[in-house]
Coordinates of C-alpha atoms and ligand atoms in Angstrom, one line a residue:
M1 CA -5.7 -38.2 30.0
S2 CA -2.5 -38.6 28.7
E3 CA 0.5 -38.0 30.1
R4 CA 1.5 -34.7 31.1
R5 CA 5.1 -33.4 30.6
S6 CA 6.2 -31.8 34.4
P7 CA 4.7 -27.9 33.6
L8 CA 8.1 -26.4 34.7
A9 CA 10.0 -29.0 32.6
I10 CA 11.8 -26.2 30.6
S11 CA 14.6 -24.7 33.2
D12 CA 15.8 -21.9 33.4
A13 CA 19.1 -23.0 31.9
E14 CA 16.9 -24.0 28.6
M15 CA 15.6 -20.9 28.8
E16 CA 18.9 -18.9 28.4
R17 CA 20.1 -21.8 25.7
L18 CA 17.4 -21.0 23.7
A19 CA 17.6 -16.9 23.8
R20 CA 21.7 -17.7 22.6
E21 CA 20.7 -19.8 20.3
R22 CA 18.6 -16.7 18.7
V23 CA 22.2 -14.5 18.1
A24 CA 22.1 -14.7 14.5
D25 CA 23.1 -12.0 11.9
H26 CA 20.3 -10.9 11.1
F27 CA 18.7 -7.6 10.3
H28 CA 15.1 -8.1 12.9
D29 CA 14.6 -5.8 14.6
E30 CA 11.3 -3.6 16.3
C31 CA 11.8 0.0 16.8
G32 CA 9.6 3.1 17.4
V33 CA 10.0 6.6 15.3
F34 CA 9.5 10.1 16.3
G35 CA 9.8 13.5 14.9
I36 CA 9.6 17.5 15.4
H37 CA 9.7 20.2 13.3
G38 CA 9.7 23.7 14.6
H39 CA 9.4 23.5 18.1
D40 CA 11.8 25.4 20.5
E41 CA 12.3 22.8 22.7
A42 CA 12.5 20.0 20.0
S43 CA 14.9 17.6 21.5
H44 CA 12.7 17.5 25.2
I45 CA 9.3 17.4 22.9
C46 CA 11.5 14.0 21.6
Y47 CA 12.9 12.8 24.6
L48 CA 8.9 12.7 26.1
G49 CA 7.9 10.9 22.4
L50 CA 10.6 8.7 22.5
Y51 CA 9.5 8.2 26.0
A52 CA 5.9 6.9 25.3
L53 CA 7.8 4.8 22.6
Q54 CA 9.8 3.0 24.7
H55 CA 7.6 -0.6 24.1
R56 CA 8.6 -0.6 20.9
G57 CA 12.2 -1.0 21.7
Q58 CA 14.7 -0.8 24.8
E59 CA 18.2 -2.1 23.7
S60 CA 19.3 1.2 22.1
C61 CA 17.9 4.7 21.9
G62 CA 18.8 7.9 19.9
M63 CA 18.1 11.4 18.9
V64 CA 19.6 13.5 16.3
A65 CA 18.5 17.0 16.4
S66 CA 19.1 20.3 13.7
N67 CA 20.1 23.7 14.8
G68 CA 19.1 24.2 10.9
R69 CA 22.9 23.8 9.7
E70 CA 24.3 20.9 11.1
H71 CA 23.0 17.5 12.8
I72 CA 24.1 17.0 16.6
A73 CA 23.8 13.6 17.3
H74 CA 23.1 11.3 20.8
R75 CA 22.7 7.6 20.4
A76 CA 23.3 4.7 23.5
M77 CA 22.4 1.3 24.6
G78 CA 19.9 1.1 27.0
L79 CA 16.3 3.2 28.4
V80 CA 15.5 6.6 26.9
A81 CA 15.1 7.6 30.4
D82 CA 18.5 6.5 31.4
T83 CA 20.0 8.0 28.1
F84 CA 18.9 11.3 27.8
G85 CA 19.6 13.7 31.1
E86 CA 18.8 18.2 30.9
K87 CA 23.0 17.9 29.9
T88 CA 22.4 15.9 27.1
L89 CA 18.9 17.1 26.0
G90 CA 20.6 20.7 26.5
R91 CA 23.7 19.8 24.1
L92 CA 20.9 18.9 21.8
R93 CA 20.0 22.4 20.3
G94 CA 17.7 23.4 17.2
R95 CA 14.3 23.4 16.6
H96 CA 14.0 20.2 14.3
A97 CA 14.9 16.7 15.5
I98 CA 14.2 13.0 15.4
G99 CA 14.6 9.8 17.8
H100 CA 14.8 6.1 17.7
V101 CA 14.2 3.4 19.9
R102 CA 15.6 0.2 19.0
Y103 CA 15.4 -3.6 19.9
S104 CA 17.3 -6.3 18.2
T105 CA 18.0 -9.8 19.0
A106 CA 21.3 -10.1 20.7
G107 CA 24.0 -10.5 18.5
E108 CA 23.2 -7.2 16.9
S109 CA 22.4 -5.3 19.8
L110 CA 25.2 -3.2 19.4
L111 CA 25.7 0.6 19.5
R112 CA 26.5 1.1 15.9
N113 CA 23.2 -0.5 14.8
A114 CA 21.5 2.3 17.1
Q115 CA 19.9 5.0 15.0
P116 CA 18.7 7.6 13.5
I117 CA 21.7 7.0 11.7
C118 CA 23.7 10.2 10.3
A119 CA 25.5 11.2 6.7
N120 CA 27.0 14.1 5.3
T121 CA 26.1 14.6 2.2
D122 CA 27.2 16.8 -0.5
G123 CA 23.5 18.4 0.0
G124 CA 23.9 18.7 3.7
P125 CA 23.2 17.2 6.8
V126 CA 20.8 13.8 6.8
S127 CA 19.7 11.6 9.5
I128 CA 17.4 9.1 9.3
A129 CA 15.1 7.0 11.5
H130 CA 13.5 3.4 10.5
N131 CA 10.8 1.2 11.5
G132 CA 10.2 -2.0 9.5
N133 CA 12.4 -4.4 8.1
L134 CA 13.6 -4.0 4.1
V135 CA 13.6 -7.5 2.5
N136 CA 16.4 -6.8 -0.4
A137 CA 18.8 -4.6 2.2
V138 CA 21.4 -7.5 1.7
A139 CA 21.2 -7.6 -1.9
I140 CA 21.4 -3.8 -2.1
R141 CA 24.4 -3.8 -0.1
R142 CA 26.1 -6.3 -1.7
E143 CA 26.1 -4.6 -5.2
L144 CA 27.3 -0.9 -3.3
E145 CA 29.8 -2.3 -1.5
G146 CA 30.7 -4.2 -4.4
R147 CA 31.0 -0.3 -6.0
G148 CA 33.2 0.5 -3.1
A149 CA 30.7 1.5 -0.6
I150 CA 32.0 1.4 3.7
F151 CA 29.0 0.5 5.4
G152 CA 29.6 1.2 9.2
S153 CA 26.3 -1.2 10.7
T154 CA 24.8 -3.8 9.6
S155 CA 21.5 -2.2 9.7
D156 CA 18.9 -2.5 6.6
S157 CA 18.8 1.1 7.4
E158 CA 21.9 1.9 6.2
V159 CA 21.1 1.3 2.3
L160 CA 18.4 4.0 2.7
L161 CA 21.3 6.4 3.3
H162 CA 23.9 5.0 0.9
L163 CA 21.3 5.4 -1.8
L164 CA 20.2 8.6 -1.1
A165 CA 23.6 10.3 -0.9
R166 CA 24.6 8.5 -4.1
S167 CA 21.2 9.8 -6.1
R168 CA 21.8 12.3 -8.7
E169 CA 19.0 14.2 -7.7
E170 CA 19.3 17.8 -7.0
H171 CA 17.0 18.3 -3.9
V172 CA 17.1 16.2 -1.3
E173 CA 13.3 14.9 -1.2
D174 CA 14.2 13.8 -4.6
R175 CA 16.9 12.2 -4.0
F176 CA 14.8 10.0 -0.7
I177 CA 12.8 9.2 -3.2
D178 CA 15.2 7.9 -5.4
A179 CA 16.8 5.8 -2.7
V180 CA 13.0 4.4 -1.0
S181 CA 12.0 3.3 -4.9
R182 CA 14.9 0.8 -4.8
V183 CA 13.8 -0.9 -1.9
K184 CA 11.2 -3.4 -1.1
G185 CA 10.0 -4.2 2.4
A186 CA 7.9 -2.2 5.4
F187 CA 8.9 1.2 6.4
S188 CA 8.1 3.4 8.2
I189 CA 10.9 6.8 8.1
V190 CA 11.0 9.8 9.4
L191 CA 14.0 12.0 7.7
L192 CA 15.9 15.2 8.9
T193 CA 17.6 17.6 7.0
D194 CA 18.9 20.8 7.8
D195 CA 15.7 22.3 7.2
A196 CA 13.4 19.8 6.8
L197 CA 11.3 16.7 8.4
I198 CA 10.1 14.3 6.0
G199 CA 7.8 11.1 6.9
A200 CA 7.3 8.3 4.5
R201 CA 5.3 5.1 5.0
D202 CA 6.0 2.2 2.2
P203 CA 3.5 1.2 -0.3
S204 CA 1.7 -1.7 1.7
G205 CA 1.5 0.8 5.0
F206 CA 2.7 -2.2 7.1
R207 CA 4.0 0.1 9.9
P208 CA 2.1 2.9 11.5
L209 CA 3.3 6.7 11.4
S210 CA 1.1 9.2 13.3
L211 CA 0.9 13.5 12.4
G212 CA -0.1 15.4 15.3
R213 CA 0.5 19.2 15.5
L214 CA 1.5 21.3 18.5
G215 CA 1.2 24.3 18.1
R216 CA 2.7 25.6 14.8
A217 CA 5.1 22.5 15.0
Y218 CA 4.7 19.2 13.1
V219 CA 4.9 15.8 14.5
L220 CA 5.7 12.1 13.2
A221 CA 5.8 9.6 15.6
S222 CA 4.5 5.5 15.0
E223 CA 1.8 5.8 17.7
T224 CA -0.5 8.1 19.0
C225 CA 0.2 7.4 22.4
A226 CA 3.4 9.8 22.4
L227 CA 1.0 12.6 21.1
D228 CA -1.0 12.1 23.7
L229 CA 1.6 12.5 26.1
I230 CA 3.0 15.9 24.5
G231 CA 0.1 17.4 24.3
A232 CA 0.0 17.1 20.2
S233 CA -3.5 16.9 18.0
Y234 CA -3.6 14.0 16.1
E235 CA -4.1 15.0 12.4
R236 CA -4.1 12.1 10.6
D237 CA -1.9 8.5 9.2
V238 CA 0.8 9.2 6.9
E239 CA -0.6 7.2 4.3
P240 CA 0.9 4.2 3.1
G241 CA 2.8 5.0 -0.5
E242 CA 2.7 8.5 1.4
M243 CA 5.6 11.0 1.7
V244 CA 5.2 14.4 3.5
V245 CA 7.7 17.0 3.7
I246 CA 7.5 19.9 6.0
R247 CA 9.7 23.0 5.8
R248 CA 9.3 26.3 6.8
G249 CA 6.2 25.7 8.9
R250 CA 4.8 24.0 5.3
L251 CA 3.7 20.0 4.6
R252 CA 3.8 19.3 1.6
S253 CA 2.2 15.7 0.8
L254 CA 3.7 13.7 -2.4
R255 CA 3.0 10.4 -3.9
P256 CA 6.0 8.9 -5.3
F257 CA 5.1 5.2 -6.1
T258 CA 3.6 5.2 -9.0
R259 CA 1.9 1.4 -8.8
E260 CA -0.8 1.6 -6.0
V261 CA -0.2 -1.8 -4.2
P262 CA -2.5 -3.5 -1.8
K263 CA -2.4 -2.2 1.6
H264 CA -1.0 -4.8 4.6
F265 CA -1.0 -3.3 7.6
C266 CA 0.4 -5.5 10.3
I267 CA -1.9 -7.0 12.6
F268 CA 0.4 -8.1 14.9
E269 CA 0.5 -4.4 15.6
Y270 CA -2.8 -4.7 17.2
I271 CA -2.5 -8.2 18.2
Y272 CA 0.7 -7.1 21.0
F273 CA 3.2 -4.8 19.7
A274 CA 1.4 -1.2 19.7
R275 CA 0.3 0.2 22.7
P276 CA -3.3 -0.1 23.6
D277 CA -3.9 3.4 24.5
S278 CA -2.7 4.1 20.9
N279 CA -5.1 3.8 17.9
L280 CA -3.4 2.5 15.3
V281 CA -5.5 3.4 11.7
G282 CA -8.2 5.6 13.7
H283 CA -8.9 2.6 15.4
N284 CA -8.3 1.9 19.3
V285 CA -5.7 -0.8 20.0
Y286 CA -7.6 -2.0 23.1
A287 CA -10.5 -2.1 21.8
F288 CA -9.5 -4.4 19.1
R289 CA -7.9 -6.6 21.5
K290 CA -10.9 -6.8 23.4
E291 CA -13.2 -7.5 20.3
L292 CA -10.5 -10.0 19.4
G293 CA -11.0 -11.7 23.0
R294 CA -14.7 -11.8 22.3
T295 CA -14.4 -13.5 19.2
L296 CA -12.1 -16.1 20.9
A297 CA -14.8 -16.9 23.4
R298 CA -17.0 -17.4 21.0
E299 CA -14.9 -20.1 19.5
H300 CA -13.6 -21.7 22.6
P301 CA -15.9 -20.8 25.8
V302 CA -15.8 -22.7 28.3
A303 CA -17.1 -23.5 31.8
A304 CA -15.1 -21.6 34.9
D305 CA -14.3 -20.0 37.8
M306 CA -12.8 -16.9 36.3
V307 CA -10.3 -15.9 33.4
V308 CA -7.3 -14.7 34.1
P309 CA -4.9 -12.4 31.9
V310 CA -1.3 -12.9 31.5
L311 CA -0.1 -9.4 32.5
D312 CA -0.2 -7.7 30.8
S313 CA 0.1 -8.4 27.2
G314 CA -3.3 -11.0 27.5
N315 CA -5.3 -7.9 29.9
A316 CA -7.9 -6.7 26.9
A317 CA -8.1 -9.8 25.2
A318 CA -9.0 -11.3 28.8
L319 CA -11.5 -8.7 29.9
G320 CA -13.4 -9.2 26.4
Y321 CA -13.5 -13.0 26.5
A322 CA -14.7 -12.7 30.6
E323 CA -18.0 -10.1 29.5
Q324 CA -18.2 -12.5 26.3
E325 CA -18.8 -15.5 28.8
G326 CA -20.0 -13.9 31.5
I327 CA -17.4 -15.3 33.5
P328 CA -15.7 -13.1 36.4
Y329 CA -12.0 -11.1 35.5
E330 CA -9.5 -11.7 38.2
T331 CA -6.0 -10.5 37.8
A332 CA -4.8 -13.5 40.0
L333 CA -1.5 -13.6 38.5
I334 CA 0.7 -10.4 39.1
R335 CA 3.8 -9.5 37.4
N336 CA 6.8 -7.9 38.9
H337 CA 6.8 -5.4 36.5
Y338 CA 11.3 -3.8 37.3
V339 CA 12.3 -6.7 36.4
R340 CA 15.5 -6.4 33.5
R341 CA 16.2 -8.9 31.3
T342 CA 19.5 -9.8 33.8
F343 CA 19.3 -10.3 37.4
I344 CA 21.6 -12.0 39.8
E345 CA 20.1 -15.6 40.5
P346 CA 20.9 -16.5 43.8
A347 CA 22.3 -20.4 44.3
Q348 CA 19.7 -23.3 44.1
S349 CA 17.7 -22.9 47.3
I350 CA 14.7 -20.9 45.6
R351 CA 12.7 -23.2 43.1
N352 CA 12.0 -21.9 39.8
F353 CA 13.5 -18.2 40.3
G354 CA 13.2 -17.6 36.8
V355 CA 9.4 -17.9 36.6
K356 CA 8.4 -16.2 40.3
V357 CA 10.8 -13.1 40.0
K358 CA 8.3 -11.6 37.0
H359 CA 4.7 -13.7 38.0
N360 CA 3.3 -14.7 41.0
A361 CA 0.4 -16.1 41.8
I362 CA -2.5 -15.0 44.4
K363 CA -3.2 -19.0 45.6
S364 CA -6.1 -17.8 47.6
F365 CA -7.7 -17.0 44.9
L366 CA -6.9 -19.9 42.9
D367 CA -6.9 -22.4 45.0
G368 CA -9.8 -25.6 44.1
R369 CA -10.8 -23.0 40.9
R370 CA -11.4 -23.9 37.3
V371 CA -9.2 -20.6 35.4
V372 CA -8.9 -20.0 31.8
L373 CA -5.7 -18.2 31.2
V374 CA -5.7 -15.6 27.9
D375 CA -2.6 -14.3 26.2
D376 CA -2.0 -12.8 23.6
S377 CA 0.4 -15.1 21.8
I378 CA 2.3 -18.4 22.0
V379 CA 6.0 -18.0 20.9
R380 CA 8.1 -20.8 21.6
G381 CA 5.7 -21.5 24.7
T382 CA 8.2 -21.1 27.0
T383 CA 6.1 -18.4 28.9
L384 CA 2.8 -20.4 29.5
V385 CA 4.7 -23.4 30.3
K386 CA 5.9 -21.8 33.2
I387 CA 3.0 -19.8 34.4
V388 CA 0.7 -23.0 33.7
G389 CA 2.6 -24.5 36.2
M390 CA 2.6 -21.6 38.6
L391 CA -1.0 -21.8 38.5
R392 CA -1.3 -25.8 39.5
V393 CA 1.3 -24.9 42.2
A394 CA -1.1 -22.0 43.2
G395 CA -3.9 -25.2 43.2
A396 CA -6.0 -23.9 39.8
R397 CA -8.6 -27.6 39.8
E398 CA -8.8 -26.4 35.8
V399 CA -6.2 -24.4 33.6
H400 CA -7.8 -23.6 30.2
V401 CA -5.5 -22.0 28.1
R402 CA -7.0 -19.2 25.4
I403 CA -5.0 -17.7 22.5
S404 CA -6.2 -14.0 21.1
S405 CA -4.4 -15.0 17.7
P406 CA -4.1 -18.3 15.6
P407 CA -1.0 -20.4 16.0
T408 CA 2.7 -18.6 14.9
I409 CA 3.9 -20.7 12.4
G410 CA 6.1 -17.7 10.3
R411 CA 8.9 -15.0 11.2
C412 CA 7.9 -11.6 10.4
H413 CA 9.6 -10.8 7.5
Y414 CA 8.8 -6.7 8.0
G415 CA 9.9 -5.6 11.6
I416 CA 7.8 -8.0 14.3
D417 CA 11.1 -9.3 16.1
T418 CA 10.1 -13.1 16.0
P419 CA 12.5 -16.3 16.2
T420 CA 13.0 -18.4 13.7
R421 CA 10.5 -21.1 12.0
E422 CA 12.4 -24.4 13.9
E423 CA 11.7 -22.4 17.2
L424 CA 8.4 -21.0 17.3
I425 CA 6.6 -24.2 18.6
A426 CA 3.6 -23.8 16.4
H427 CA 5.3 -24.9 13.2
D428 CA 6.0 -28.3 13.9
H429 CA 3.2 -29.3 17.4
S430 CA -0.2 -29.7 16.5
V431 CA -2.5 -27.5 19.2
D432 CA -2.8 -30.7 21.3
E433 CA 0.9 -31.7 21.2
I434 CA 1.4 -27.7 22.2
R435 CA -1.4 -28.1 25.1
E436 CA 0.6 -31.2 26.0
I437 CA 3.9 -29.5 26.3
I438 CA 2.1 -26.6 28.5
G439 CA 0.7 -28.7 30.8
A440 CA -3.1 -26.8 30.2
D441 CA -6.6 -28.7 30.6
S442 CA -7.2 -27.9 27.1
L443 CA -5.8 -25.0 24.6
G444 CA -7.4 -22.9 22.2
F445 CA -6.5 -20.3 20.0
L446 CA -8.7 -17.9 17.8
S447 CA -9.2 -18.8 14.3
L448 CA -7.5 -17.2 10.7
E449 CA -11.3 -16.6 9.8
G450 CA -12.0 -14.8 13.0
L451 CA -8.6 -12.9 13.0
R452 CA -9.8 -11.9 9.8
R453 CA -13.2 -11.4 10.2
T454 CA -12.6 -9.2 13.0
A455 CA -10.0 -7.0 11.3
A456 CA -12.5 -6.5 8.2
S457 CA -15.5 -5.4 10.0
E458 CA -13.1 -2.9 13.2
V459 CA -10.2 -1.7 10.9
K460 CA -11.6 -2.2 7.5
I461 CA -7.8 -1.7 6.2
G462 CA -6.0 -4.6 3.9
I463 CA -3.7 -6.7 6.6
C464 CA -0.5 -8.7 7.4
D465 CA -0.7 -12.1 8.9
G466 CA 2.1 -13.6 7.4
C467 CA 3.4 -15.1 10.3
F468 CA 0.0 -16.8 11.4
S469 CA -0.6 -18.1 7.4
D470 CA 2.8 -18.2 5.9
N471 CA 1.0 -15.7 3.2
Y472 CA 3.8 -13.2 3.2
P473 CA 2.5 -10.3 0.9
I474 CA 6.1 -8.6 -0.6
P475 CA 8.4 -11.8 -1.8
V476 CA 11.0 -12.3 1.0
D477 CA 15.1 -12.2 -0.3
S478 CA 16.5 -15.7 0.7
E479 CA 19.5 -13.9 2.0
T480 CA 17.9 -11.6 4.4
E481 CA 17.7 -14.8 6.6
T482 CA 21.1 -15.3 7.0
P483 CA 22.9 -12.0 5.4
Q484 CA 26.6 -13.9 6.6
L485 CA 27.4 -10.0 6.5
S486 CA 31.6 -9.9 6.9
L487 CA 32.0 -7.3 9.6
F488 CA 34.7 -6.7 12.3
R489 CA 33.7 -6.9 15.8
A490 CA 35.0 -4.4 17.9
M491 CA 34.8 -3.6 22.0
E492 CA 31.9 -1.2 21.9
E493 CA 31.3 0.2 25.3
E494 CA 28.1 1.5 26.7
P495 CA 28.8 5.8 28.3
D496 CA 27.9 5.9 31.7
P497 CA 25.1 7.6 32.2
E498 CA 24.6 11.1 33.7
Ligands
AMP501 P1 6.9 -17.6 24.4 O1 6.9 -17.7 25.8 O2 8.0 -17.8 24.0 O3 5.7 -18.8 23.8 O4 6.5 -16.2 23.8 C1 4.8 -15.8 23.9 C2 4.8 -14.2 25.0 O5 5.8 -13.1 24.3 C3 4.1 -13.9 25.5 O6 3.2 -13.4 26.6 C4 3.8 -12.8 24.1 O7 2.7 -11.7 24.6 C5 4.9 -12.4 23.8 N1 5.4 -11.8 22.8 C6 4.6 -12.3 21.4 N2 5.3 -11.9 20.6 C7 6.8 -11.2 21.0 C8 7.8 -10.4 20.3 N3 7.4 -10.7 19.2 N4 8.5 -9.7 21.0 C9 8.6 -9.6 22.5 N5 7.5 -10.2 22.9 C10 6.9 -11.2 22.1

């Protein structure tokens, strides 16, 4: 066997450096949106909805409520539960509300980029919460700036509000149609006016958006897990290219995009991003991940004593793999769920503290055993370098890594945060080189064909797999990668929690 690099070769300092290198002014973020129309406790319900969508973004969150005349907004850095207390929710008065959770790369994790974004237009207040990335936002922004527009954030979503405010149409829904007709890329949007809640999805349908009912109220949410929490019924998905306008207890469905385009639902929502208890396009995420695990086992079987998931991202695929192969499933790797991004490190006395603070291996289960370690994806490879090393230190005799998606070779341009192409380990390393780097005895990725076949038989909708295939359905404005936005940087303090 060729010489193996030390399984713990990447130091915590190196990890920090890699993380810092990701800091760049680019429009890349992951988000969740929620909206409710016609409920006496709109802000409280919206809070619960955002709470259920927290996995879609942990850096900032916000909510806007409408009392039929004016909008009241609250945005903050941090988690939903730390941001909204009884006092704040009490101030967010009104029967309609929208909310947003956001994660962005560190350079842009600023309060001014938190959503919803609000504006007073000549047609009244308008607030918008957006999930997805617009690939021509930089060009539109430059054009608008050239005509005197002043932007308050570096978020791509703000261009929508500017376009809407400048539209010459009379009614707000027509103004919104004007705006979304100009942008390209991915959007699932909830928009609040003084009296209406509007939901819209781009014609390709990259990002999810579900419609539910809570009594007589209408609810829009990125994922159905939010409907479950508030006890709302799932009615249907907002269709790709559809716009729903909810006003005075009635819903109107519009089809503002004249051109039919192929559907491209993001397959990574199924693989990693969405919560397993959500249904996307009517299909359960957990069931899909298990099916990926089964396909993976058929493609890359191996003799082993146990299948161990990387918690929590590898759980369902590992279970599918174990069932398919008839190998016991063991959570022999335990995860601390309370780890935050930063923690106070002790002096050098504890080796590999960074790994151990998040995961710990159960030695008595692993000693002398042959392990299949399953995760959903490899991005930079740093997680697996550490975990494979930890399993070996715990005594595992063999570690066979199985990944329930193909090698990630390109970044996502439509709303999943991925590092630059150069940072993706699969971009310039073969499968065997990656195996060497992570220190595994064998490594198997789900094939692109296997993924496509599983998707075709399970969800029956066109998918986007650009990050695995390098086949991007909507061409990307090259400036989106490095927009070089001219910014002024101000100190923005996080408000004290209540
Ligand atoms: P890495 O250590 O860089 O290879 O990252 C792989 C790990 O990150 C896996 O456990 C994935 O579940 C997880 N992951 C994959 N994509 C993302 C993403 N967009 N944001 C956060 N975590 C991710």
